[in-house]
mmCIF file of C-alpha atoms in Angstrom:
data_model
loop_
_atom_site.group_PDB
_atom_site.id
_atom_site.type_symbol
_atom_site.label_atom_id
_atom_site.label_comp_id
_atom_site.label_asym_id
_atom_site.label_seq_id
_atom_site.Cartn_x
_atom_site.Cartn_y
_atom_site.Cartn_z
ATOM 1 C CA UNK Q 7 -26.285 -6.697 -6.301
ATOM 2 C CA UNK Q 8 -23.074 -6.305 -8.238
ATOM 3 C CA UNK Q 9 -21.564 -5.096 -5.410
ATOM 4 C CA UNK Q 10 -22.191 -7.671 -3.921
ATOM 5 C CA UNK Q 11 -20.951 -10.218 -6.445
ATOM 6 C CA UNK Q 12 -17.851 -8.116 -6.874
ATOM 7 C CA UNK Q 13 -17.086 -9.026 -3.143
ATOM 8 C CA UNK Q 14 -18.104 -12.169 -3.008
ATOM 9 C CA UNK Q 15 -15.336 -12.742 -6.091
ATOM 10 C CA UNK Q 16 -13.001 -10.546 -4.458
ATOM 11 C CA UNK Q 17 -13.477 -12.994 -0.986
ATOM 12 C CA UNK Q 18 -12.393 -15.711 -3.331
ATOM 13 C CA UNK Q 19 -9.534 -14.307 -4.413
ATOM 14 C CA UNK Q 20 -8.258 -13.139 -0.766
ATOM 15 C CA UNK Q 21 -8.868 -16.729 0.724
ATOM 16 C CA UNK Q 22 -7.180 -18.088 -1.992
ATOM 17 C CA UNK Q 23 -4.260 -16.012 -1.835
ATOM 18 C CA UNK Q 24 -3.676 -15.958 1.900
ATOM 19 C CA UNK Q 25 -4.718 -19.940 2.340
ATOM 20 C CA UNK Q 26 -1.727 -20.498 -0.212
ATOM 21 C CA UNK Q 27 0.251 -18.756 2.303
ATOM 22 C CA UNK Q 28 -0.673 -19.959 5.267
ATOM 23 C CA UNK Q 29 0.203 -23.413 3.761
ATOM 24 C CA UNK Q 30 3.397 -21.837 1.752
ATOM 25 C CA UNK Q 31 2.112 -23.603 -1.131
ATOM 26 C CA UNK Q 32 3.657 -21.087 -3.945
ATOM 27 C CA UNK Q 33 1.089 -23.027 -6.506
ATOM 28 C CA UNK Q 34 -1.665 -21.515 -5.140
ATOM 29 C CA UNK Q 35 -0.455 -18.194 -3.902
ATOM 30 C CA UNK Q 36 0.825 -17.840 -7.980
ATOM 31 C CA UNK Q 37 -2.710 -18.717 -8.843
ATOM 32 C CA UNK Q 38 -4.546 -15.840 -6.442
ATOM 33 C CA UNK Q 39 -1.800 -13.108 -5.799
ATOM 34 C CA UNK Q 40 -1.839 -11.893 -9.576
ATOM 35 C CA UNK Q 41 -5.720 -10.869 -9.287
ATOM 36 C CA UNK Q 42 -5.618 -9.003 -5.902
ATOM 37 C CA UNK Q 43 -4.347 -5.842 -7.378
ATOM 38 C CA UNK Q 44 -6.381 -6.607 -10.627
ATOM 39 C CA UNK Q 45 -10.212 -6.493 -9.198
ATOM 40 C CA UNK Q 46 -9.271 -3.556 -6.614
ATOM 41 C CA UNK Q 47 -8.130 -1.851 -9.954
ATOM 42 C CA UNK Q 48 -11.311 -2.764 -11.585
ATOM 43 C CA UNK Q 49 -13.603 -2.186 -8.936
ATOM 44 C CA UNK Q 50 -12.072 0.940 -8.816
ATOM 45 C CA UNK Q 51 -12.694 1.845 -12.432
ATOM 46 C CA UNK Q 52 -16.426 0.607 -12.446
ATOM 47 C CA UNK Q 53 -17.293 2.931 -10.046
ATOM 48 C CA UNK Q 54 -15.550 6.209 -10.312
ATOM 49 C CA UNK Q 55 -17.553 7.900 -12.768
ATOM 50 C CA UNK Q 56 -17.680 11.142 -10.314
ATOM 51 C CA UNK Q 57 -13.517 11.002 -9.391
ATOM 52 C CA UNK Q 58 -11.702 13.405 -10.697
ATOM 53 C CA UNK Q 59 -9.534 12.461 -14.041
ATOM 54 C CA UNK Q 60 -6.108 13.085 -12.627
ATOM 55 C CA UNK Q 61 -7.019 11.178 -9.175
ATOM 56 C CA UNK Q 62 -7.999 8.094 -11.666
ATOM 57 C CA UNK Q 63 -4.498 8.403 -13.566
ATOM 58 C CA UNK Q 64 -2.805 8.179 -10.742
ATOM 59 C CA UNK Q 65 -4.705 5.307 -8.813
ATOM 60 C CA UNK Q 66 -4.768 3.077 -11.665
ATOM 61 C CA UNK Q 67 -0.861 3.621 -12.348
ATOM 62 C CA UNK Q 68 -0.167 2.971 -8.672
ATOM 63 C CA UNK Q 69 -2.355 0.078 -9.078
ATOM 64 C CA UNK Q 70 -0.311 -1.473 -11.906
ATOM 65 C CA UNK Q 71 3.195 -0.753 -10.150
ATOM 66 C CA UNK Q 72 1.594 -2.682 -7.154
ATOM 67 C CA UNK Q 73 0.296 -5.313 -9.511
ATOM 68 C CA UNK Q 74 4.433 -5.579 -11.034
ATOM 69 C CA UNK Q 75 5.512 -5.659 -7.835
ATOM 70 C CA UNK Q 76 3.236 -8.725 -6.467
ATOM 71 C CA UNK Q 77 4.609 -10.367 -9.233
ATOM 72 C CA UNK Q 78 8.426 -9.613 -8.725
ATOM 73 C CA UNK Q 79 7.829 -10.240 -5.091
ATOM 74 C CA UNK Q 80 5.994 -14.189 -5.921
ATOM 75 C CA UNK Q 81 9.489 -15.043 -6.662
ATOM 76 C CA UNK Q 82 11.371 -12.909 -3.921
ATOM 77 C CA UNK Q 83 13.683 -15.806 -2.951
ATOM 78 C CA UNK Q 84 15.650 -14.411 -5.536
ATOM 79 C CA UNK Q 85 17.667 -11.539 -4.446
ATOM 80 C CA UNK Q 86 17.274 -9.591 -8.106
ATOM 81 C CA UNK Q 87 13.187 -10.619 -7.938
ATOM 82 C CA UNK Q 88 13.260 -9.284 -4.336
ATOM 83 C CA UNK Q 89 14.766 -5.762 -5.874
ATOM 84 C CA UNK Q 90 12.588 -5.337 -8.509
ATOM 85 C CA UNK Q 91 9.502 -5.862 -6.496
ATOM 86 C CA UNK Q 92 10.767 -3.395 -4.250
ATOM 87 C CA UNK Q 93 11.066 -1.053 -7.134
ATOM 88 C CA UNK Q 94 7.590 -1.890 -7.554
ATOM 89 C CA UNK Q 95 6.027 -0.609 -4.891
ATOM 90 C CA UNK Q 96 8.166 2.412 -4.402
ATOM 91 C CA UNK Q 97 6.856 3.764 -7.456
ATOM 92 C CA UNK Q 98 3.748 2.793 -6.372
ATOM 93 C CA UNK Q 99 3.968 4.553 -3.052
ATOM 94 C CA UNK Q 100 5.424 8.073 -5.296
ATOM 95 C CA UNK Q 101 2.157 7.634 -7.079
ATOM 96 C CA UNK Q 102 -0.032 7.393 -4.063
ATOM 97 C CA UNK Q 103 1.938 10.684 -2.519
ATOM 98 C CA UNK Q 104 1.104 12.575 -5.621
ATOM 99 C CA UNK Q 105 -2.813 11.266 -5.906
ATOM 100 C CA UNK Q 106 -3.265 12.079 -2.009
ATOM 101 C CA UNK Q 107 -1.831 15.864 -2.638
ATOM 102 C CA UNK Q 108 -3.845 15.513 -5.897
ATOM 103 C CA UNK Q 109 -7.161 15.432 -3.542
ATOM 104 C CA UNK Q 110 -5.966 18.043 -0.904
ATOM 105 C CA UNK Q 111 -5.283 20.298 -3.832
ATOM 106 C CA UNK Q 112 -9.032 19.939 -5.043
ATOM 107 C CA UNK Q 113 -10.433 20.062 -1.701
ATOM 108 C CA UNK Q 114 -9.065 23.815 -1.513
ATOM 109 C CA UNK Q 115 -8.549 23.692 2.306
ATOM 110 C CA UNK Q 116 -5.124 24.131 4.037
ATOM 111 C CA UNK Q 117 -3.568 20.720 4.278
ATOM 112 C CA UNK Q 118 -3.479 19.423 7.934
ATOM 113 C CA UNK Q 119 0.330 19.024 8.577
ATOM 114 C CA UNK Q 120 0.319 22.561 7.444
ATOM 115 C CA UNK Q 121 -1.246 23.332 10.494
ATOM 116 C CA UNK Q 122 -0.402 21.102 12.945
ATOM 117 C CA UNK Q 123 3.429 19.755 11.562
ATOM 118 C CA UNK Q 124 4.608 17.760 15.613
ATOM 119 C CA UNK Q 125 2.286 14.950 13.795
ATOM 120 C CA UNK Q 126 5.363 14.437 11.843
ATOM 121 C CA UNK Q 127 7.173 13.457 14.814
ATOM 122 C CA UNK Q 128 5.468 9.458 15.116
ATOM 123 C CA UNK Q 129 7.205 9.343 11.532
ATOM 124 C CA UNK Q 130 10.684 10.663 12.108
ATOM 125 C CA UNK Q 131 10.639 8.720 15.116
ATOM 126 C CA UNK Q 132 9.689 5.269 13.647
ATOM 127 C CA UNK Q 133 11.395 5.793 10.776
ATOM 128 C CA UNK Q 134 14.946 6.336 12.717
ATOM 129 C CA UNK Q 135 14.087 3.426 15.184
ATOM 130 C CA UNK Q 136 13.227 1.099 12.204
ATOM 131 C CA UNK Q 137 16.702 2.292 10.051
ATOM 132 C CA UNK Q 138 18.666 1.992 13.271
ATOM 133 C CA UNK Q 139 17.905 -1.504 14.013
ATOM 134 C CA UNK Q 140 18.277 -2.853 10.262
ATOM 135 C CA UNK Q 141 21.458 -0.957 9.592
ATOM 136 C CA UNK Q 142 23.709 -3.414 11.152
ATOM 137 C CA UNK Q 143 21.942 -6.346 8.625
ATOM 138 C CA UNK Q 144 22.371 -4.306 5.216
ATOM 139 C CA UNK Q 145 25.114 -3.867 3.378
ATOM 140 C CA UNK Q 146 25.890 -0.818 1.889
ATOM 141 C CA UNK Q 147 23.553 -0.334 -1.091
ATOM 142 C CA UNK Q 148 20.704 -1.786 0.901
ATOM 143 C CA UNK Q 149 21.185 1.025 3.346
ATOM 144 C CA UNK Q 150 20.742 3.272 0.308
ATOM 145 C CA UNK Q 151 18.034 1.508 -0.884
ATOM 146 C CA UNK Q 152 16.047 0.524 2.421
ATOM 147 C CA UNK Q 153 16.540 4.283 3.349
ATOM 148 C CA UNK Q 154 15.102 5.422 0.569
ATOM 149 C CA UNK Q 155 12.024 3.034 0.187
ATOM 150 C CA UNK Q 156 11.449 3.845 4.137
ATOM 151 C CA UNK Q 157 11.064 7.804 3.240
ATOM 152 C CA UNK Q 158 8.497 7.163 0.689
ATOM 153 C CA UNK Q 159 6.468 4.991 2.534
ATOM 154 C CA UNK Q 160 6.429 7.237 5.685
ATOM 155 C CA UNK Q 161 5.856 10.255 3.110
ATOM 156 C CA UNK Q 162 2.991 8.219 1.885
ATOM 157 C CA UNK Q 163 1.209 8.071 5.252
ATOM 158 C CA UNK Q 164 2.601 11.395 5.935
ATOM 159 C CA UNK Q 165 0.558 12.675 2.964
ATOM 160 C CA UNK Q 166 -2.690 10.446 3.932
ATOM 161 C CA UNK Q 167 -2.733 11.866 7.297
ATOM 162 C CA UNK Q 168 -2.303 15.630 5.333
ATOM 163 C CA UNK Q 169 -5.872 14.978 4.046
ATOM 164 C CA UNK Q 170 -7.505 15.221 7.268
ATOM 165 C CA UNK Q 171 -10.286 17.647 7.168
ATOM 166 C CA UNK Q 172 -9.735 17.952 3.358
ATOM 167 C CA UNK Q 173 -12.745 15.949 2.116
ATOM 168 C CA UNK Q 174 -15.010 13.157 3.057
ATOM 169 C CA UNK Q 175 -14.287 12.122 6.907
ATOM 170 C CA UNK Q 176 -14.834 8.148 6.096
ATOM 171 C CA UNK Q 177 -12.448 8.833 3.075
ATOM 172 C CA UNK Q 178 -9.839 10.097 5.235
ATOM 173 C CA UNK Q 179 -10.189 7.181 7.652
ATOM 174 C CA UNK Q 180 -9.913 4.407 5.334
ATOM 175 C CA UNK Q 181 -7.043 6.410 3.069
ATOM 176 C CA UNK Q 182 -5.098 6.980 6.280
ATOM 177 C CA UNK Q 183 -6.248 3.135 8.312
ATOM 178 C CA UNK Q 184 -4.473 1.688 4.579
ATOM 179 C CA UNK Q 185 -1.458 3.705 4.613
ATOM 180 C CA UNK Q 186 -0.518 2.579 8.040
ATOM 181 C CA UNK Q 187 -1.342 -1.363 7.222
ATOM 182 C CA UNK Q 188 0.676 0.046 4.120
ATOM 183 C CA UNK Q 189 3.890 0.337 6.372
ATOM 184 C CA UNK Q 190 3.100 -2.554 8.982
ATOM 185 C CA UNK Q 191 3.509 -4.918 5.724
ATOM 186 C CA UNK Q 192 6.603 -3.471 4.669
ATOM 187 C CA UNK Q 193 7.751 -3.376 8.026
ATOM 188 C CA UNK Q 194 7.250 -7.069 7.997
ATOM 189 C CA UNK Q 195 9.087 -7.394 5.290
ATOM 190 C CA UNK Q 196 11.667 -5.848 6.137
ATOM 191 C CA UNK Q 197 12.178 -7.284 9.879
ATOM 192 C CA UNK Q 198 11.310 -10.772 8.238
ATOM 193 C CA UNK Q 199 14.093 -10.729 4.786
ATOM 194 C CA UNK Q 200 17.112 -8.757 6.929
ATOM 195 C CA UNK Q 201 16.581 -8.899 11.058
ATOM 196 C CA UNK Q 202 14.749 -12.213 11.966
ATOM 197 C CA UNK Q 203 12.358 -14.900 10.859
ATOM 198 C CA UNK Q 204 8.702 -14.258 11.330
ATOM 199 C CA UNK Q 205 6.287 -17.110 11.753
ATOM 200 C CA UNK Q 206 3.715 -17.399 9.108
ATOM 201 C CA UNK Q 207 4.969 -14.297 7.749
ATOM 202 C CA UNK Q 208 3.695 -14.585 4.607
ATOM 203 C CA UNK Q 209 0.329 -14.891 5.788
ATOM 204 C CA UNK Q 210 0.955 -11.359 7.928
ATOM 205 C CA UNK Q 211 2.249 -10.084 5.124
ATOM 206 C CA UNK Q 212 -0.208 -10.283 2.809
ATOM 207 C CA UNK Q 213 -3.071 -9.855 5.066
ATOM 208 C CA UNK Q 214 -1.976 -6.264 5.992
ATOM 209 C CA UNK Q 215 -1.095 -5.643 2.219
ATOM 210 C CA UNK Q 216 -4.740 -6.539 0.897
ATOM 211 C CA UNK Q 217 -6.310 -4.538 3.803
ATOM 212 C CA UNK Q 218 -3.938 -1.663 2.959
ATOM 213 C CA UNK Q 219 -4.967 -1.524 -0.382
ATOM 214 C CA UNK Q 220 -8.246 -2.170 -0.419
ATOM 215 C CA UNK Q 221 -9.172 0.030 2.187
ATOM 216 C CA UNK Q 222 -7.223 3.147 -0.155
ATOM 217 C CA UNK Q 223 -9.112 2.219 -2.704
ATOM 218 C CA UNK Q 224 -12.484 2.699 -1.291
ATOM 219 C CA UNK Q 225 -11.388 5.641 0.667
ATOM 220 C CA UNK Q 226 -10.343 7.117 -2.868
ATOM 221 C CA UNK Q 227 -13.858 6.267 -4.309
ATOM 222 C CA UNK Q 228 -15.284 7.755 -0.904
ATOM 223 C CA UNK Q 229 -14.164 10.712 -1.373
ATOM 224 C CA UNK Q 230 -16.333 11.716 -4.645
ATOM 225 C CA UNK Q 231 -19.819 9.783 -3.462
#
């Protein structure tokens, strides 16, 4: 039953947030974005009695760098709010590579790109496309800066796919489904703020970011059930 409350509060908040930006009301979105990252971090710490300590440290930190970010990003007409958002979530993406290596390291088993390291190919390739077709919008310390955001995304993702056959098979799924919503979203970003205008991209935006981190979130707590 409190499960089930929990998501019925959590529906709330998600219909809030992306109905503000579907009508790119910023009223509404200010109202809902702040308490996306808030009840997935919650939720999170209700029920993961049985996760191991470090694998909490790290969620909950990547959590709260998320959590800055959304709000840097709320007011991301602003070049310097756009930045620091940014900043946000690449911490929050270092965090998730150490928590996922955190979980392969506990699992005891080889990690999968260990084994089977042409998976890293999709990566390397979509990274370079990506960086190749933004390059000509950036100047020169956002091609230092996208570059270096793009690598620890895709090592993200890199490290969610590493924990295939290193635990719980629906934990890898989810983990590894939100990583790559994970990099749609900031793809969308990205195409949207430098190449060209996306319609309702705020709406795609978010949708994939909620998704993304929801679904790593239950994958994490997955894991240890």
């Amino acid at each position: 039953m409190k499960k089930v409350v929990l998501h019925f509060l959590f529906a709330i908040i998600v219909i809030g947030d992306l109905l503000g930006e579907y009508l790119q009301n910023p009223q509404i979105d200010h109202i809902f974005k702040p308490l996306i990252l808030v009840w997935i971090a919650v939720y999170f710490l209700i029920y993961s009695k049985n996760v191991d300590r470090k694998v909490i440290r790290f969620a909950v930190l990547a959590f709260l760098a998320s959590w800055i970010g959304d709000l840097f990003m709320m007011f991301a007409a602003d070049f310097i709010y756009f930045v620091s958002g940014i900043a946000g979530f690449l911490i929050a993406q270092v965090l998730y590579v150490y928590l996922f290596l955190r979980t392969i390291n506990l699992s005891g088993k080889t990690p999968f790109l260990k084994k089977k390291p042409f998976w890293l190919i999709p990566y390397i390739a979509y990274g370079i496309l990506i960086y190749i077709v933004l390059f000509p919008h950036l100047d020169n310390v956002l091609r230092i800066a996208v570059f270096v955001y793009m690598v620890s995304i895709l090592t993200m993702s890199v490290m969610a796919l590493n924990r295939y056959g290193n635990g719980h098979p629906q934990s890898f799924t989810l983990v590894f489904a939100g990583s790559l919503l994970f990099i749609i979203s900031d793809s969308l970003i990205a195409i949207n703020r430098f190449l060209v205008a996306i319609p309702y991209e705020g709406l795609l935006i978010m949708a994939t970011y909620i998704a993304a981190q929801y679904l790593i979130m239950r994958g994490l707590l997955r894991q240890y059930e």
